[in-house]
Short mmCIF file of C-alpha atoms in Angstrom, two decimals:
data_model
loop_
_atom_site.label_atom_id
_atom_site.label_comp_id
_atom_site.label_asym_id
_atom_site.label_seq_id
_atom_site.Cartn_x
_atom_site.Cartn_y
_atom_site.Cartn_z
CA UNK A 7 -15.31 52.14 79.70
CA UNK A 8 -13.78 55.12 81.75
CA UNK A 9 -11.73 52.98 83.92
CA UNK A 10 -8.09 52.78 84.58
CA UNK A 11 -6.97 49.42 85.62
CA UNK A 12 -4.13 50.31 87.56
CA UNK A 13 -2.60 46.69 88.11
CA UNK A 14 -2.54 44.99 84.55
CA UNK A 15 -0.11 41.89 84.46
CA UNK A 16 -0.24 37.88 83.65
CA UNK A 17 -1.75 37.00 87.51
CA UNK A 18 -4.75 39.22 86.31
CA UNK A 19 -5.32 37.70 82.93
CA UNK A 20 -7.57 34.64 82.89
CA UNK A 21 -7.78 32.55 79.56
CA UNK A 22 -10.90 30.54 79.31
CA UNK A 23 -12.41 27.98 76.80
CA UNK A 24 -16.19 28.92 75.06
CA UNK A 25 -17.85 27.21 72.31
CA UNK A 26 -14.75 26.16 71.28
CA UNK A 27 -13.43 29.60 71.33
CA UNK A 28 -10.73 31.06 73.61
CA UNK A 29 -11.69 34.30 75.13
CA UNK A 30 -9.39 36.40 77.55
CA UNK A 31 -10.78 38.25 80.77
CA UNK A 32 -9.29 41.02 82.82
CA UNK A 33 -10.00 40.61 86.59
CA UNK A 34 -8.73 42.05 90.19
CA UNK A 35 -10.41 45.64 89.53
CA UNK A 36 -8.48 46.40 93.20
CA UNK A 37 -6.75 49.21 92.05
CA UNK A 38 -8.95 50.54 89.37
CA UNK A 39 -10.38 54.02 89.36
CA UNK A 40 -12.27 56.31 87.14
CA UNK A 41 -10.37 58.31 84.77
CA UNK A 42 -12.00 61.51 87.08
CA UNK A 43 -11.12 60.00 90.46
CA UNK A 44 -7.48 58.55 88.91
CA UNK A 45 -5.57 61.79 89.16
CA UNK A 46 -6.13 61.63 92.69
CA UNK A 47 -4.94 57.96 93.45
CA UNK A 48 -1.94 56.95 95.12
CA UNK A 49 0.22 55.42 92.44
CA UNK A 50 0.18 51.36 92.88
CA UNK A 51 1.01 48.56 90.74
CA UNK A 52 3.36 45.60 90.44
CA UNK A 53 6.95 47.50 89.70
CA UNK A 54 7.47 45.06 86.67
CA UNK A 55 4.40 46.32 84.98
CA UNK A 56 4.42 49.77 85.80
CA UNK A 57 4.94 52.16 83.60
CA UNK A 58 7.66 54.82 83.98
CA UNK A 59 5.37 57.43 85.01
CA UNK A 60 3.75 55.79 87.63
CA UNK A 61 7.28 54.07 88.88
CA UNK A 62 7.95 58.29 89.07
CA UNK A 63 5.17 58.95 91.27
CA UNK A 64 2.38 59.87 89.07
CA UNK A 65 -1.47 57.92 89.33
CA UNK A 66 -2.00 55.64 86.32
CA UNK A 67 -3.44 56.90 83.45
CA UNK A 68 -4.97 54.60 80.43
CA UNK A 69 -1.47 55.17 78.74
CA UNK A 70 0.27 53.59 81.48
CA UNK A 71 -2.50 50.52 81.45
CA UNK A 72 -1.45 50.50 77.63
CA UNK A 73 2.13 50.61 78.67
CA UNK A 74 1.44 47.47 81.31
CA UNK A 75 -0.38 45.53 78.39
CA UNK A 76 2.71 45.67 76.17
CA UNK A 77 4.72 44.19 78.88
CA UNK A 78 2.04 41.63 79.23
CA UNK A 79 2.41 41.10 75.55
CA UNK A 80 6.60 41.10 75.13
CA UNK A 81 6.33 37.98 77.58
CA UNK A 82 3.97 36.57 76.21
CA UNK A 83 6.07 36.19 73.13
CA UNK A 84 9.64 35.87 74.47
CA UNK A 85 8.96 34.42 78.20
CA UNK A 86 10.89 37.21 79.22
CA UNK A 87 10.49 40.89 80.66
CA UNK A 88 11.63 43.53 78.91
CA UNK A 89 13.24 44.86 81.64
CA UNK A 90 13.62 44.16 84.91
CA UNK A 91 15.24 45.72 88.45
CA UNK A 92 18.21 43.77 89.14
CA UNK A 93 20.78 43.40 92.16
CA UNK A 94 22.52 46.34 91.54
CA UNK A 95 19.80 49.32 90.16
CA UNK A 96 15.84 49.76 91.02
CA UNK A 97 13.85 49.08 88.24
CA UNK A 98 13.00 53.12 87.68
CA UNK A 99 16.96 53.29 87.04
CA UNK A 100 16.94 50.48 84.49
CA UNK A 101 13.84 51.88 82.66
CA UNK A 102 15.54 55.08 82.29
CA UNK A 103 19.18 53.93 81.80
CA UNK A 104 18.28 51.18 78.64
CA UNK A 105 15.71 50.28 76.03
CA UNK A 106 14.05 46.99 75.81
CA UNK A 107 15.71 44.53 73.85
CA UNK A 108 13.61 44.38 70.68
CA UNK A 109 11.46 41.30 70.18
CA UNK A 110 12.64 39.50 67.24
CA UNK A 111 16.74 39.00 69.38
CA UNK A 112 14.55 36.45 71.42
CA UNK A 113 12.74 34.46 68.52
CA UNK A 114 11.98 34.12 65.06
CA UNK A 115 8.84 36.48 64.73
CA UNK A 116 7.65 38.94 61.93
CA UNK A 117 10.00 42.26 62.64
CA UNK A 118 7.26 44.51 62.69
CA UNK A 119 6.42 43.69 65.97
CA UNK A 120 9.85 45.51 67.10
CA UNK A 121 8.55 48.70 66.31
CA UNK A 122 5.03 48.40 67.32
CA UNK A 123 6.33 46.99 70.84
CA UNK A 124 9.13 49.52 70.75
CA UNK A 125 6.48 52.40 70.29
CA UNK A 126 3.99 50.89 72.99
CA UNK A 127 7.42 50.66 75.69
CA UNK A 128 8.65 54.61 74.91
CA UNK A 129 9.67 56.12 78.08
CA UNK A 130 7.54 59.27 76.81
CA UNK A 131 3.78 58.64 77.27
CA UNK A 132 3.61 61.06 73.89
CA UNK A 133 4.87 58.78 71.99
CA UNK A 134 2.86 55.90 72.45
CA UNK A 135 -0.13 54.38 71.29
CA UNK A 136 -3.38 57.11 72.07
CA UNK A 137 -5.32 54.25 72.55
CA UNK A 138 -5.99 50.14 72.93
CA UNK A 139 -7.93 50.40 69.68
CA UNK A 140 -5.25 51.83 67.77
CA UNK A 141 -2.22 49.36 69.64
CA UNK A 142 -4.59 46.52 68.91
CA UNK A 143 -4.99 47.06 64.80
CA UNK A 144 -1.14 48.07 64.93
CA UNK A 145 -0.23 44.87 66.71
CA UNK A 146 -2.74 42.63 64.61
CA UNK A 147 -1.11 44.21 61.07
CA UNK A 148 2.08 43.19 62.79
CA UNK A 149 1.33 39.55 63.42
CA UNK A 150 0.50 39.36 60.03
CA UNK A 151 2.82 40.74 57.88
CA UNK A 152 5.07 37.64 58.23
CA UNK A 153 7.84 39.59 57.01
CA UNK A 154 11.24 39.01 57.71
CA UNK A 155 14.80 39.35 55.93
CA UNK A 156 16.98 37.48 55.36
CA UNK A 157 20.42 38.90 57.15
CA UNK A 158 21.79 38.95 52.69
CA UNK A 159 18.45 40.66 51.77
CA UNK A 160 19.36 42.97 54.53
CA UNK A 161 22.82 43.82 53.76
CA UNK A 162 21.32 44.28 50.35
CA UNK A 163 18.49 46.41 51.22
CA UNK A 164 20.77 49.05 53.32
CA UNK A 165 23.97 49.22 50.95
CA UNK A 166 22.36 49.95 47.50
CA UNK A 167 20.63 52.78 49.02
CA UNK A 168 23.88 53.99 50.35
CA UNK A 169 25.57 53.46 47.70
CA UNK A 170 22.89 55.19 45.26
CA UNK A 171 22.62 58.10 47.25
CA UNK A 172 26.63 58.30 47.26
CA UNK A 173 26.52 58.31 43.24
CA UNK A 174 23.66 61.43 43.26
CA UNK A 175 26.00 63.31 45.30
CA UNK A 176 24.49 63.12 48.50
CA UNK A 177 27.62 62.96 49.99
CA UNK A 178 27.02 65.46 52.41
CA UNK A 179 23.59 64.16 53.90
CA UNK A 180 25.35 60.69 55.05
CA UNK A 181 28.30 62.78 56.47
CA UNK A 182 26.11 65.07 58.63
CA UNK A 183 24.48 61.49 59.83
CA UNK A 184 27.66 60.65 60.71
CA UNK A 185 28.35 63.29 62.58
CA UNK A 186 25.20 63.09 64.03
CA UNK A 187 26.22 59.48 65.23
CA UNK A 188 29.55 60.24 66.69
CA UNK A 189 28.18 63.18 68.62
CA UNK A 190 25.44 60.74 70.71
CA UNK A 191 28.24 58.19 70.98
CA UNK A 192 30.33 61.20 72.93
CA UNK A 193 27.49 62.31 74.77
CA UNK A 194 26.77 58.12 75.72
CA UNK A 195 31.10 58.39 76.53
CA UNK A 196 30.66 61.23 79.10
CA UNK A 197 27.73 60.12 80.84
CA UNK A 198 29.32 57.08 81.74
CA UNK A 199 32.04 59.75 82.85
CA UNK A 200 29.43 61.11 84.58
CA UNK A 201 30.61 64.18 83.02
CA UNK A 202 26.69 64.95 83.03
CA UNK A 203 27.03 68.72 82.35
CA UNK A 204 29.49 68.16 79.23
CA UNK A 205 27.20 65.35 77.81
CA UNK A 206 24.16 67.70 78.37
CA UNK A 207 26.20 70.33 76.01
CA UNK A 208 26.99 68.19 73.28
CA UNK A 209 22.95 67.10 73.59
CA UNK A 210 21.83 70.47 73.10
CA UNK A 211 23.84 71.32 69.95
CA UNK A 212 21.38 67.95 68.22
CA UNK A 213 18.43 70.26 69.89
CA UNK A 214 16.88 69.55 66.29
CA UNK A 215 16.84 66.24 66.69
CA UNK A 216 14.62 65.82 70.00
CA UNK A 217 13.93 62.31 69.60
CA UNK A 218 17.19 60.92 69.38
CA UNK A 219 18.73 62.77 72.16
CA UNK A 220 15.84 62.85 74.53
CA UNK A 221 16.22 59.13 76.53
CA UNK A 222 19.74 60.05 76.89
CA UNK A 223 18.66 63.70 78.01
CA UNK A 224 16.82 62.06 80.59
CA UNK A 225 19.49 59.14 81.46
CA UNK A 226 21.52 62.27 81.90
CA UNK A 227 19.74 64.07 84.95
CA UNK A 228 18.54 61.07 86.21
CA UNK A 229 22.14 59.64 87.25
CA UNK A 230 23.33 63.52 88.02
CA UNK A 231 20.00 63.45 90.53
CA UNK A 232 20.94 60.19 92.18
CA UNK A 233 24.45 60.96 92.93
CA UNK A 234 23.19 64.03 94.82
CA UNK A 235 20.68 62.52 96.83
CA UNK A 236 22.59 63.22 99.98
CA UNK A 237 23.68 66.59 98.99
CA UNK A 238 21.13 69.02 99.93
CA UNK A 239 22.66 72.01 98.82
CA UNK A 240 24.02 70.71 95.50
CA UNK A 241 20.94 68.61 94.96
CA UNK A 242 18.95 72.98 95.20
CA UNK A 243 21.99 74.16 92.16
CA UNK A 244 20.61 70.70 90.43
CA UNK A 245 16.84 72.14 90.41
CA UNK A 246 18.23 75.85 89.41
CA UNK A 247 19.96 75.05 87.14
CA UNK A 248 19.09 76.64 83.00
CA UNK A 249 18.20 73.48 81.33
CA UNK A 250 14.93 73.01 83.25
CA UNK A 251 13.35 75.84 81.64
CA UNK A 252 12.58 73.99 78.77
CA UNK A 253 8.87 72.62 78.97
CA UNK A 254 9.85 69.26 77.61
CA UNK A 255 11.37 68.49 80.91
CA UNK A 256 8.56 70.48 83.33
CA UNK A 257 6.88 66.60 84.38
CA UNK A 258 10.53 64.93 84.51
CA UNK A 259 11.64 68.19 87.36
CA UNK A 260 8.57 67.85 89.23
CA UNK A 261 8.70 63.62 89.11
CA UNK A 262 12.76 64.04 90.77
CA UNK A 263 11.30 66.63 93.51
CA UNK A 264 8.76 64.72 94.49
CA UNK A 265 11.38 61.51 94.20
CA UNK A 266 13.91 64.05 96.58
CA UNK A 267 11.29 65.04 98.72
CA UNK A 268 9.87 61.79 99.55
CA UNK A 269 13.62 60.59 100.18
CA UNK A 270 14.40 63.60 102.45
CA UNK A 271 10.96 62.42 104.90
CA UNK A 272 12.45 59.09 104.63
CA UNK A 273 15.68 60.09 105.95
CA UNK A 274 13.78 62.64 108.85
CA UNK A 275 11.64 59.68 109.98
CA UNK A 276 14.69 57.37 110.40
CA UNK A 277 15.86 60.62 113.15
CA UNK A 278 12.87 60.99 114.47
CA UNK A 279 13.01 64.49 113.16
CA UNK A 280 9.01 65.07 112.76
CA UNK A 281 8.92 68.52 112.22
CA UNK A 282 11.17 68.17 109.31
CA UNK A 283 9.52 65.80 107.76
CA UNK A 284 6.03 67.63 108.04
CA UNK A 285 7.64 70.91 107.12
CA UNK A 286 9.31 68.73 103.31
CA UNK A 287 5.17 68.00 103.16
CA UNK A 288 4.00 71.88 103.41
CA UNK A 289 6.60 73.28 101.32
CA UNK A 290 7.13 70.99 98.33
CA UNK A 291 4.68 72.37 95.27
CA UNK A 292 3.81 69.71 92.36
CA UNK A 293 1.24 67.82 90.49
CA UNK A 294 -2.41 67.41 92.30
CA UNK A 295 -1.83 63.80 92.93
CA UNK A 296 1.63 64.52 94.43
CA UNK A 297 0.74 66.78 96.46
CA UNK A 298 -2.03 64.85 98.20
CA UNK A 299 0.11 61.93 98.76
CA UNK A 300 1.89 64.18 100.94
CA UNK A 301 -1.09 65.62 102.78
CA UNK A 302 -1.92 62.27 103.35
CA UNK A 303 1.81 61.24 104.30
CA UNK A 304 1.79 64.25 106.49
CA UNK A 305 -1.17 62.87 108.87
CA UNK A 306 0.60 59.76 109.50
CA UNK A 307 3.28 62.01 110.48
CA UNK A 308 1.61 63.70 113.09
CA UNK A 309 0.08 60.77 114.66
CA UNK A 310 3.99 59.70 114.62
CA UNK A 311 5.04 63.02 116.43
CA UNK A 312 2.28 62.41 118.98
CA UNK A 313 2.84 58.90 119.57
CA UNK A 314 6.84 60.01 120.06
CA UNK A 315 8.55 58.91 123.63
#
């Protein structure tokens, strides 16, 4: 209808009875905005709900209302989030450090609803579901397959394959997977090293295979940008360095600056350092929405610097 919900979770999702007939509403329209007027919000939400992108700074979108339904719909089923901040890490870190334990570990349920709740959770807004039509007839087809094997049929199902392949003599295929395997199992080794810049290099030599290495990509810079929070000029090498010229990674850069930025005013306003703060609003360059979240964050500044003994 246009409209991006903005705050989707259980609180706002009434159940109701009707001629005998169940019928689910959506309410709170708080947040909402039209999809013209959304790029311009300032992102808001419930932090369990939100999707990645918003949790990064950016406005919701439909795909992050999508996103919010399929946590909606993973408690539904299991009573449980699929992730969740914890003592230790903000939620943003958890998102981007682990995947959401698939469905069926929780309860019996057909295992097709793994990958259609895996798909609707990517971290990557691309690789979703394009729209609530298309996640509902995926998710219905799901619910009814039914299917699920048993762990013999399984064992069964994966090693005659194998084992057929083996006998054509495509010996060299299932080595190269191997490889493949031991190589992201290194990379996974040195980033809890935090050897970031050798796990980045063994990354890029599986550059043709994107979608395996990506979430790890990103766990990657994500823990190298948080332990230089605090480090001004290491944090400016960080942003200069090679690997941000790829355009995969153009939203991810200007998500951290804004992230940096926004810490750096944070840090200026506990000083009383004003002009510092107002001069991280001029000078930082990103997305529309970003940037007028600072103009706006800038005014309050002001009136701060004014107000100042």
């Amino acid at each position: 209808m246009g409209l991006v919900h903005g705050d989707i979770k259980p609180a706002n999702l009434m159940i109701k009875e009707d001629a005998d007939e169940f019928r689910l509403s959506l309410v709170d329209f708080g947040l909402a905005s039209s999809l013209e007027e959304g790029l311009a919000q300032k992102p808001a939400g419930t932090p369990n709900y939100m999707a990645p992108e918003v949790l990064l700074g950016e406005p919701a979108k439909p795909a992050s209302d999508l996103y919010s339904a399929a946590v909606c719909i993973y408690e539904m089923i299991t009573k449980k989030l699929p992730l969740r901040q914890d003592a230790e890490n903000t939620l943003l870190y958890t998102i981007l450090q682990n995947d959401p334990t698939p469905v069926s570990k929780h309860r019996r349920i057909p295992k097709m609803l793994d990958t259609v709740l895996g798909k609707a959770l990517s971290l990557d807004v691309a690789d979703r579901y394009l729209t609530a039509y298309e996640f509902y007839e995926a998710l219905e087809q799901a619910w009814e397959s039914g299917y699920r094997l048993s762990t013999k049929n399984s064992i069964l199902l994966i090693a005659c394959p194998m084992i057929f392949l083996i006998c054509l003599g495509l010996w060299p295929l299932v080595r190269n997977h191997l490889q493949e395997h031991q190589d992201l199992q290194q990379a996974q080794d040195l980033l809890q090293q935090k050897q970031y810049a050798e796990c980045r290099e063994i990354l890029f030599a599986m550059e043709g295979h994107w979608q395996e290495v990506r979430v790890l990509l990103w766990q990657s810079l994500w823990a190298e940008f948080l332990s230089l929070l605090n480090k001004d000029q290491d944090m400016q090498v960080f942003f200069d360095a090679p690997i941000w010229k790829k355009s995969e990674l153009s939203l991810l850069k200007s998500n951290l600056k804004f992230y940096y930025v926004s810490h750096q005013i944070g840090q200026y306003c506990l000083n009383a350092e004003y002009d510092k703060a107002i001069e991280c609003c001029d000078r930082f360059v990103g997305t529309k929405g970003q940037m007028q979240i600072l103009q706006n964050q800038k005014k309050r500044l002001e009136f701060r610097k004014q107000q100042k003994p």
